Short mmCIF file of C-alpha atoms and ligand atoms in Angstrom, two decimals:
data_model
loop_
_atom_site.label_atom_id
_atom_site.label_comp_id
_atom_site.label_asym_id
_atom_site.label_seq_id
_atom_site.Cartn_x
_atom_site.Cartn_y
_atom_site.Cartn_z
CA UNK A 212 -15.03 -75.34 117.73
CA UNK A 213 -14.62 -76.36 114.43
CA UNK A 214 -11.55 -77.58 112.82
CA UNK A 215 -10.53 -74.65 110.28
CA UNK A 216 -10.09 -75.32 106.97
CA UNK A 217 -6.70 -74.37 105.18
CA UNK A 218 -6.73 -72.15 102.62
CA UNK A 219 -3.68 -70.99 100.35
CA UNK A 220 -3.68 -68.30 97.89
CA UNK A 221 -1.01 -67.13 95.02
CA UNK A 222 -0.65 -63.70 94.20
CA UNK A 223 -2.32 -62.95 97.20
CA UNK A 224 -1.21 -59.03 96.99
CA UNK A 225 -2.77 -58.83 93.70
CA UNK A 226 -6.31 -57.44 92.12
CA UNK A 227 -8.04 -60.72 92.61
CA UNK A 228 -6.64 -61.43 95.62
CA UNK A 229 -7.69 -58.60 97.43
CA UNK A 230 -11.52 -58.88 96.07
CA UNK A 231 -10.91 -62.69 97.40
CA UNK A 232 -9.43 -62.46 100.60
CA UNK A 233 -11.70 -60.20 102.70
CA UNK A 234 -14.73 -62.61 100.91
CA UNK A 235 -13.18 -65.43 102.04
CA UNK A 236 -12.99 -64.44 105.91
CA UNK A 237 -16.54 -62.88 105.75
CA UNK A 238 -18.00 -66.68 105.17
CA UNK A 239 -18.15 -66.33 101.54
CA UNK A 240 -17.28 -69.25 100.71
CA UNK A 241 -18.18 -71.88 103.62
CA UNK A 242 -20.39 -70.22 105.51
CA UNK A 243 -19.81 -70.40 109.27
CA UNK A 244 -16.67 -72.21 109.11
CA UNK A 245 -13.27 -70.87 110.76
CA UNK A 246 -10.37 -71.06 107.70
CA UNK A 247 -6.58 -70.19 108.17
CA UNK A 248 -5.11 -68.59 105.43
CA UNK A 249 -1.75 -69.42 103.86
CA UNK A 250 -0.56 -66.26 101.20
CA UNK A 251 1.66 -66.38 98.87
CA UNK A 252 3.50 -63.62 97.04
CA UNK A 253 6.80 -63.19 94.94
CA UNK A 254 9.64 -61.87 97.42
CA UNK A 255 9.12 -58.09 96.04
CA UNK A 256 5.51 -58.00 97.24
CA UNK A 257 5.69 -59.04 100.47
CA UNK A 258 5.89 -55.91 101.70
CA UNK A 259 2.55 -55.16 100.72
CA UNK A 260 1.38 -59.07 101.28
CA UNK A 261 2.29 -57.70 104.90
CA UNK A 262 0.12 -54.85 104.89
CA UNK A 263 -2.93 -57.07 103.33
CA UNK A 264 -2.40 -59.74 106.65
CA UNK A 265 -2.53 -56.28 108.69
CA UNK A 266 -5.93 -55.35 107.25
CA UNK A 267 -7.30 -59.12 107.38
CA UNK A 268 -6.61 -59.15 110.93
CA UNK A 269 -7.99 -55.95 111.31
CA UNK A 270 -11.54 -57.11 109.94
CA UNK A 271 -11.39 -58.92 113.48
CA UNK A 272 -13.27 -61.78 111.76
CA UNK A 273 -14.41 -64.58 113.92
CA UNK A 274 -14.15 -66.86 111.03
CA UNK A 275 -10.16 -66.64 110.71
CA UNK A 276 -8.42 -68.34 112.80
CA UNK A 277 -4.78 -67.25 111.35
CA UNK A 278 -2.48 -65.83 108.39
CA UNK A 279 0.78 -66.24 107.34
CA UNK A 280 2.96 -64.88 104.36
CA UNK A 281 5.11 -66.86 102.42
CA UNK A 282 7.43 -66.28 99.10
CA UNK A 283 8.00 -70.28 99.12
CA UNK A 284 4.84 -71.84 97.32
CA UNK A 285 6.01 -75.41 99.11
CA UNK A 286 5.65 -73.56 102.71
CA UNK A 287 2.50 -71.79 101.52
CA UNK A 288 1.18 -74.68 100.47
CA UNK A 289 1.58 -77.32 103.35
CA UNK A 290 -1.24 -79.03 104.37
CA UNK A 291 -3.62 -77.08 102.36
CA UNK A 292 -7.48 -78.32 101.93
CA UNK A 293 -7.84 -75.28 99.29
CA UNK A 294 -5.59 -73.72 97.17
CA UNK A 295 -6.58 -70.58 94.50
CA UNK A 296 -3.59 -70.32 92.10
CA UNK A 297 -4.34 -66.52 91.07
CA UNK A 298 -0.39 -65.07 91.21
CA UNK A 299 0.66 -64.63 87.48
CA UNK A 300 0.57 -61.54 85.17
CA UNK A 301 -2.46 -60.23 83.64
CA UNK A 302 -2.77 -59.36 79.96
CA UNK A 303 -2.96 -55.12 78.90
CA UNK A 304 -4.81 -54.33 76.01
CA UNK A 305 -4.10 -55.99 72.90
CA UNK A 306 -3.21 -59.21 73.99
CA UNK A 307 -3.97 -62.86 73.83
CA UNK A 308 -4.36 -64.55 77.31
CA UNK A 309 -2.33 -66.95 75.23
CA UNK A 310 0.40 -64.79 75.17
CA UNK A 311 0.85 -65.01 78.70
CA UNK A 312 2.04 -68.34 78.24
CA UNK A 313 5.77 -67.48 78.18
CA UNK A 314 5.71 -65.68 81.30
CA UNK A 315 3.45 -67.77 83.36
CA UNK A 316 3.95 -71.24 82.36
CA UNK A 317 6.96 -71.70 84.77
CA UNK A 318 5.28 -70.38 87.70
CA UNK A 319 2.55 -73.55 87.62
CA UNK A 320 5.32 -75.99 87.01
CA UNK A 321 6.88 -74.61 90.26
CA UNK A 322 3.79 -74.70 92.37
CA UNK A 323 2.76 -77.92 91.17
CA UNK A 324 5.61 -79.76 92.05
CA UNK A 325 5.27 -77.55 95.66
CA UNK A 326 1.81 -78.58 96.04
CA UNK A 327 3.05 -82.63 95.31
CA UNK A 328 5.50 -82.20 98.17
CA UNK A 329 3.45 -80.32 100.82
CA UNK A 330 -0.25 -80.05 100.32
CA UNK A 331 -2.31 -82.69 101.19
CA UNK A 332 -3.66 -85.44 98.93
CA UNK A 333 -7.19 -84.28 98.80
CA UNK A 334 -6.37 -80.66 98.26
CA UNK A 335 -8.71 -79.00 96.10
CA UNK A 336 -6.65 -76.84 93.18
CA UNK A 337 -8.32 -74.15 91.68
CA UNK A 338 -6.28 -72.19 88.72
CA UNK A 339 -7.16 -68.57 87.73
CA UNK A 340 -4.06 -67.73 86.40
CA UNK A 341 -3.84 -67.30 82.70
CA UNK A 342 -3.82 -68.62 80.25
CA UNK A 343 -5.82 -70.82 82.90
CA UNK A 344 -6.66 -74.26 81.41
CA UNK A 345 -3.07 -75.10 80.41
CA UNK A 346 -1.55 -73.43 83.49
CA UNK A 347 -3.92 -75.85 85.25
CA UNK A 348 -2.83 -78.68 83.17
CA UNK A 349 0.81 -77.78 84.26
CA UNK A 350 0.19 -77.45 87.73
CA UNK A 351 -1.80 -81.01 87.69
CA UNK A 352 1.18 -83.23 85.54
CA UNK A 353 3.92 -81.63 88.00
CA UNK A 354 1.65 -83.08 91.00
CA UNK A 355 1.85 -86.60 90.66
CA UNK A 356 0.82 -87.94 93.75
CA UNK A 357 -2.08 -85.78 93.75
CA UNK A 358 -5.41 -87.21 91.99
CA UNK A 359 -5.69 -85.22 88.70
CA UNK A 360 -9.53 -84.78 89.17
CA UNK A 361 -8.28 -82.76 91.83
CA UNK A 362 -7.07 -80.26 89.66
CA UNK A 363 -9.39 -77.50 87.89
CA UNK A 364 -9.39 -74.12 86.01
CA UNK A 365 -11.63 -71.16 86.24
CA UNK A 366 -14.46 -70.58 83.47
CA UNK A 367 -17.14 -69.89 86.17
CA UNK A 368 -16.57 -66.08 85.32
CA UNK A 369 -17.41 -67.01 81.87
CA UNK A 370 -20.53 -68.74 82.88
CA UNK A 371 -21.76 -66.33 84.81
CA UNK A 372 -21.32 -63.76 81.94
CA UNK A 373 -23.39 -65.99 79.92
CA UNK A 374 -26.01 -65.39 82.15
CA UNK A 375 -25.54 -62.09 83.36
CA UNK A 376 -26.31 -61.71 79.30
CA UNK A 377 -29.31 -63.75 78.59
CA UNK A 378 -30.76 -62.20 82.07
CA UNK A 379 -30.18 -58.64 81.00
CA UNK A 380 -31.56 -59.73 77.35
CA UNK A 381 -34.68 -61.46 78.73
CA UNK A 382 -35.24 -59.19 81.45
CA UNK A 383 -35.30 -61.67 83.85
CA UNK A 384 -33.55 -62.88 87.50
CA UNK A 385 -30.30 -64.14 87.00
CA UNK A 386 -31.17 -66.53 88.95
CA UNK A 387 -33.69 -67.51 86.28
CA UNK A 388 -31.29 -68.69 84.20
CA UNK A 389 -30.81 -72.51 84.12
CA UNK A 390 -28.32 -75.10 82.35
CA UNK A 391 -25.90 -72.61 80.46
CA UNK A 392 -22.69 -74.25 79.51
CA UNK A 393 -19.06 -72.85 78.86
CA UNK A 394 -17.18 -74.86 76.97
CA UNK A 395 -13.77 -75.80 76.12
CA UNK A 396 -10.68 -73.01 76.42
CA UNK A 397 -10.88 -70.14 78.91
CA UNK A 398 -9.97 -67.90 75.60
CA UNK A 399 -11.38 -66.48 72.44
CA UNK A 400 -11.77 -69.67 70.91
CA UNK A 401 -14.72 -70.64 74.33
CA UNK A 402 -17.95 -71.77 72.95
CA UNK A 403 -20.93 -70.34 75.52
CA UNK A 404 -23.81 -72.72 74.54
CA UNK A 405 -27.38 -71.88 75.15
CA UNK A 406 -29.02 -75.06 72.85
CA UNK A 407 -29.74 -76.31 76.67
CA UNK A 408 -30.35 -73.38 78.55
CA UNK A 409 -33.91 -72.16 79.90
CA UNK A 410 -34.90 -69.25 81.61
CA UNK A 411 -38.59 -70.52 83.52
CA UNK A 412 -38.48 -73.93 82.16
CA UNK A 413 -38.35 -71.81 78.66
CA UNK A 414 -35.85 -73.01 75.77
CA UNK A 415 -33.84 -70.05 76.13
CA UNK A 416 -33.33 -69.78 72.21
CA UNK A 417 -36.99 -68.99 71.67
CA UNK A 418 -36.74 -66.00 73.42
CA UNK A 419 -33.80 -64.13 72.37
CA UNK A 420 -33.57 -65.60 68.99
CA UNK A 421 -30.83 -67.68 67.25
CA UNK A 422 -29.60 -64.70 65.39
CA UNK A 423 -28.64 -63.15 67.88
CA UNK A 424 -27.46 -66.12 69.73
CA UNK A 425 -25.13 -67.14 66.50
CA UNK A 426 -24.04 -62.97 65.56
CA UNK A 427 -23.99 -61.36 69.12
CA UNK A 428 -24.16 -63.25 72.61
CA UNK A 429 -21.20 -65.83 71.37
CA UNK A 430 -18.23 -62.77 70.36
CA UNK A 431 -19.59 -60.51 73.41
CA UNK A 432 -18.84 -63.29 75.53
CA UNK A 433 -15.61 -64.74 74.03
CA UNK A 434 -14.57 -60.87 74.02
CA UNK A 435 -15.63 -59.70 77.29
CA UNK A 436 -12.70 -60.16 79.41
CA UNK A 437 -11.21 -57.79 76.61
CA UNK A 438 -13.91 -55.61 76.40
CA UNK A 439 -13.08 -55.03 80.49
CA UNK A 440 -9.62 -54.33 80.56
CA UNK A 441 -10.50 -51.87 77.71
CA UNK A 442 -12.68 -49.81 79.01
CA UNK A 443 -11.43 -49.89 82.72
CA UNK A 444 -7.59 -50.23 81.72
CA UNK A 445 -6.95 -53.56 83.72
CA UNK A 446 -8.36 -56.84 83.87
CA UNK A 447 -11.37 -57.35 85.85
CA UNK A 448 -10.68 -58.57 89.21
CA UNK A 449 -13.72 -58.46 91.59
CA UNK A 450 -16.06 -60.88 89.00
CA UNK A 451 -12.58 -62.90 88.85
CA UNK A 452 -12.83 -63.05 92.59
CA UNK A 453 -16.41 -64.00 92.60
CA UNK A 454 -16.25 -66.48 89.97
CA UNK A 455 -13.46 -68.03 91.82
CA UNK A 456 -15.56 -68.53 94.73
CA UNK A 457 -18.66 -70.00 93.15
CA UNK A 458 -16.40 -72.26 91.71
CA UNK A 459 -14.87 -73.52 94.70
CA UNK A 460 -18.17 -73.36 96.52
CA UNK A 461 -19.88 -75.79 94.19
CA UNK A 462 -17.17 -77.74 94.51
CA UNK A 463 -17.12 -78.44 98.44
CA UNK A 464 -20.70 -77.58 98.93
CA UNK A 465 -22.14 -79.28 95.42
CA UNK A 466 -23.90 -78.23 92.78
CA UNK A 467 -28.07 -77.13 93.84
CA UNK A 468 -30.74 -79.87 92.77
CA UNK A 469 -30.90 -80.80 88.97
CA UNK A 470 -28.53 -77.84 87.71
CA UNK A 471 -24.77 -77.57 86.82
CA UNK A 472 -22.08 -75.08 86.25
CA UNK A 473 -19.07 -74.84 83.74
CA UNK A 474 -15.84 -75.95 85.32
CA UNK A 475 -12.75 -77.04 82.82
CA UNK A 476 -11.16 -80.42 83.73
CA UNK A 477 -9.49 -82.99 82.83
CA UNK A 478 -10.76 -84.40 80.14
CA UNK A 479 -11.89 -88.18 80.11
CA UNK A 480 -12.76 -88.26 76.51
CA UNK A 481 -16.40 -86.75 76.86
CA UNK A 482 -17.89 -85.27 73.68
CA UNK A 483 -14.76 -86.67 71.71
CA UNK A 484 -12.31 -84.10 73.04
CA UNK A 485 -8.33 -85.25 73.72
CA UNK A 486 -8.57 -87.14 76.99
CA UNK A 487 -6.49 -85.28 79.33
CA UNK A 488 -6.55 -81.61 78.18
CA UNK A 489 -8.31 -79.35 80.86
CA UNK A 490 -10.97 -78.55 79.11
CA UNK A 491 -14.07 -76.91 80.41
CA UNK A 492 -17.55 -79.04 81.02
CA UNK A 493 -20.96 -79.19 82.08
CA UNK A 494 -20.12 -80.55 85.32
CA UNK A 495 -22.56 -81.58 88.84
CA UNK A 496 -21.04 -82.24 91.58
CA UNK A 497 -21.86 -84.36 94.80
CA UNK A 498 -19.76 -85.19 97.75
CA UNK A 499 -17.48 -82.82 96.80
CA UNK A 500 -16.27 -84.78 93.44
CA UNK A 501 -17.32 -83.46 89.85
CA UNK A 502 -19.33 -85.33 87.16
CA UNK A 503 -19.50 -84.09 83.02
CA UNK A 504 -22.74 -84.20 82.76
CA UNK A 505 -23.26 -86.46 80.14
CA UNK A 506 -25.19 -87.44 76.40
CA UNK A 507 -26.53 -84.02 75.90
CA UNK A 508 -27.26 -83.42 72.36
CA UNK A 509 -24.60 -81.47 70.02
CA UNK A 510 -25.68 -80.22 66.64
CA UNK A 511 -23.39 -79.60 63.83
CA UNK A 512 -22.90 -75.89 64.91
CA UNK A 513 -22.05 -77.24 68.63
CA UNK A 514 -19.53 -79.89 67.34
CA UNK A 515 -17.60 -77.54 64.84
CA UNK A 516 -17.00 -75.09 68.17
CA UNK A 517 -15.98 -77.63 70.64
CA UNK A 518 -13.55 -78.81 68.08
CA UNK A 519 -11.81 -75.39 67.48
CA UNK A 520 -11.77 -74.56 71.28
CA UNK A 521 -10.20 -78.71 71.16
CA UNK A 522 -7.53 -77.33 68.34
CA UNK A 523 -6.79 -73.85 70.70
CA UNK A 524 -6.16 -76.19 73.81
CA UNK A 525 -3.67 -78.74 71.71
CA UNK A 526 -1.70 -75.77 70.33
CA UNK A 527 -1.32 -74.51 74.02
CA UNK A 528 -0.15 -78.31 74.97
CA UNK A 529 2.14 -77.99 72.46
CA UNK A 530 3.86 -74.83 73.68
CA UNK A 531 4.59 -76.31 77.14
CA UNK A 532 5.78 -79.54 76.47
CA UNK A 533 8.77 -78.78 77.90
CA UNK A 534 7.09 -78.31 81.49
CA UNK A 535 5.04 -81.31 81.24
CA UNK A 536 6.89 -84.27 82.83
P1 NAD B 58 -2.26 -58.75 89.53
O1 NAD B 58 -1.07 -58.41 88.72
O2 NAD B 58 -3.04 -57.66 90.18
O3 NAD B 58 -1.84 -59.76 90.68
C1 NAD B 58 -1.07 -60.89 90.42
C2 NAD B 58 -0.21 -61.12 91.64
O4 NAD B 58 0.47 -62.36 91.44
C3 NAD B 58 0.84 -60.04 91.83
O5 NAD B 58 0.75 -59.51 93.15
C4 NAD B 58 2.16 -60.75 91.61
O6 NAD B 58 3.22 -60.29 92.45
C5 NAD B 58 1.76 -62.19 91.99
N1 NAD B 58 2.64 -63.21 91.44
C6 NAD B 58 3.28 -63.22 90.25
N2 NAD B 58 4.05 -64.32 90.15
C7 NAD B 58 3.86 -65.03 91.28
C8 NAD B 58 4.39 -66.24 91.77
N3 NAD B 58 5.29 -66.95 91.08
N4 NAD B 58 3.98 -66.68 92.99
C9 NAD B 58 3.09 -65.96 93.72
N5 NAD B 58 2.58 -64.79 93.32
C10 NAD B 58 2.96 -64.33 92.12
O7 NAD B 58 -3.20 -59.66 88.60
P2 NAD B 58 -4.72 -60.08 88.87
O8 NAD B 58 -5.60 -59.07 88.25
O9 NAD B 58 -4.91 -60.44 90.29
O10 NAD B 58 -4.81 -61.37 87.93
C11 NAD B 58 -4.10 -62.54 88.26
C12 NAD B 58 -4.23 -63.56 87.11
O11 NAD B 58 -5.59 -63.98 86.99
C13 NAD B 58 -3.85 -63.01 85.74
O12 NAD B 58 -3.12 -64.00 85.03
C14 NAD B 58 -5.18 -62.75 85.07
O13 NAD B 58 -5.09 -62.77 83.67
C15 NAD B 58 -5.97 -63.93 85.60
N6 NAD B 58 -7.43 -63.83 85.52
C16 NAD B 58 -8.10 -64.97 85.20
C17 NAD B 58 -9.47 -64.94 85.12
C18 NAD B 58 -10.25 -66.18 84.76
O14 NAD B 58 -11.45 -66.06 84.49
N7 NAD B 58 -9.68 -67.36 84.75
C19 NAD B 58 -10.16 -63.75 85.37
C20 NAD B 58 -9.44 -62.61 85.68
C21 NAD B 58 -8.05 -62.66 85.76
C1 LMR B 59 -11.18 -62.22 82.04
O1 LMR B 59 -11.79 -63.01 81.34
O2 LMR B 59 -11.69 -61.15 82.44
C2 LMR B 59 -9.76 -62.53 82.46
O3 LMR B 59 -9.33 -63.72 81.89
C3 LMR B 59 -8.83 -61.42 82.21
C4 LMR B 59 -8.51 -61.29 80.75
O4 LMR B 59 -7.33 -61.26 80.40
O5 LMR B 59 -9.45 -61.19 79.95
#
């Protein structure tokens, strides 16, 4: 029997963690690996965090080997291998994820000082929460003792609408799709480059054109997450939960052979941008630790968008100073 791996989730009664959960126990994440799960809810939903244990039990799953419900994120937390940080509000229509800040700043400064106290050193922190990159660079400067590379925030939804896009625009698999890159803020201000993608070995840019690359693909992507919760009424959840598993997937597991994924972390300086900021990369990883992939070329066009995603990112700092120790 193998030993299972500990998983703990935030807002674990919420959208995202409902699309997550019963993915998580089916093997979609590790394959044929047995996981406990550790969920976490504010003390008014754990009535219905109670009810979600009931139906994850009920799955009879040979893959879990245990729940439990918590309302204290140091509890939930202990001895975690995983953690998904999805409980915080979502934005209606209209908003900013940036206005979310307010609300949902506090709640990663409390969980990252719970996750320095009980989860273990090599815990793997994945936030989803928004705004996401500075909730994650909360979370990460409240855990101290915890390696900050450890720490990283969710753009793999945007990265896999960039090539949801350019695969329903070519006409092609997917799977086709090679070398996209999200970068920078999880926000409006994201730059989805395509100067390095290919779809077949194929320059993706000769096929679809770089007007519509410069007028079209970058706003429907920066805007999508809005576009959602406007035309379903709340913010998309089951993608969320997907994303959030690739991510975390390519993380343990690695990246496949010769191809990355967008993940925003801590910034080391790469491409010029304010070491430090979580910031999201071309990343590979091996062995379970990430790599920005490195001296790809930027052209003028590239530069000027990293640097206003930069500018988003060091407003956000700004606004949370007060939580960053
Ligand atoms: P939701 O409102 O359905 O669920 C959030 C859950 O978090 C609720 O059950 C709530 O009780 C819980 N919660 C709130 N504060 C908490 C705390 N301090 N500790 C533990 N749990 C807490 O929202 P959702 O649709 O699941 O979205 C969750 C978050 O994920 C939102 O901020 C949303 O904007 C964000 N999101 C991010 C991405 C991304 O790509 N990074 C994508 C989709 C959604
Ligand atoms: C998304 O991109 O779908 C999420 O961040 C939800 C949102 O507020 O757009």
């Amino acid at each position: 029997m193998k030993t299972p791996v500990h998983i703990a989730v935030s807002g674990a009664a919420g959208q995202i963690g409902y699309s997550l959960l019963f993915r998580l126990i089916g093997g979609g994440l590790l394959g044929d690996q047995p996981i406990t799960l550790s969920l976490l809810e504010v003390p008014q939903s754990i009535g219905v965090l109670d009810g979600v244990a009931m139906e994850l039990h009920d799955c009879a799953s040979p893959l879990l080997s245990g729940v439990t419900c918590h309302s204290d994120p140091e509890a939930a937390f202990a001895d975690a291998d995983l953690v998904f940080l999805v409980g915080a509000r979502p934005r209606g229509p209209g908003m900013e994820r940036r206005d979310l800040l307010e609300m949902n700043a506090d709640i990663f400064s409390v969980q990252g000082k719970a996750l320095n106290r009980s989860a273990k050193r090599s815990v793997k922190v994945l936030a989803v929460g928004n705004p996401v990159n500075t909730n994650a660079l909360i979370a990460r400067c409240n855990a101290p003792d915890i390696p900050p590379e450890n720490f990283a925030a969710m753009t793999r939804l945007d990265h896999n609408r960039v090539v949801g896009l350019v695969a329903a625009r070519c006409g092609c698999n997917p799977g086709d799709v090679k070398h996209a890159i999200v970068w920078g803020n999880h926000s409006t201000t994201q730059y989805p480059d395509l100067q390095h993608a290919t779809v077949d070995g194929i320059p993706v840019l000769d096929g679809v054109g770089r007007d519509w690359y410069e007028q079209e693909f970058i706003t429907a992507v920066q805007q999508r997450g809005a576009e959602v919760i406007r035309t379903m009424g709340r913010s998309s959840a089951g993608s969320a939960a997907n994303a959030a598993l690739g991510h975390m997937r390519d993380w343990v597991l690695g990246t496949p052979e010769g191809e990355w994924t967008s993940m925003a972390v801590c910034s080391d300086g790469s491409y010029g941008i304010e070491p430090g900021l979580m910031f999201s990369y071309p990343v590979q990883v091996r062995d379970g630790a990430w790599r920005i992939v490195q001296n790809l070329e930027l052209d003028a066009f590239s530069r000027e968008h990293l640097k206003a995603t930069e500018a988003e990112l060091l407003i956000e700092r700004d606004m949370v100073r007060h939580l960053i120790p």
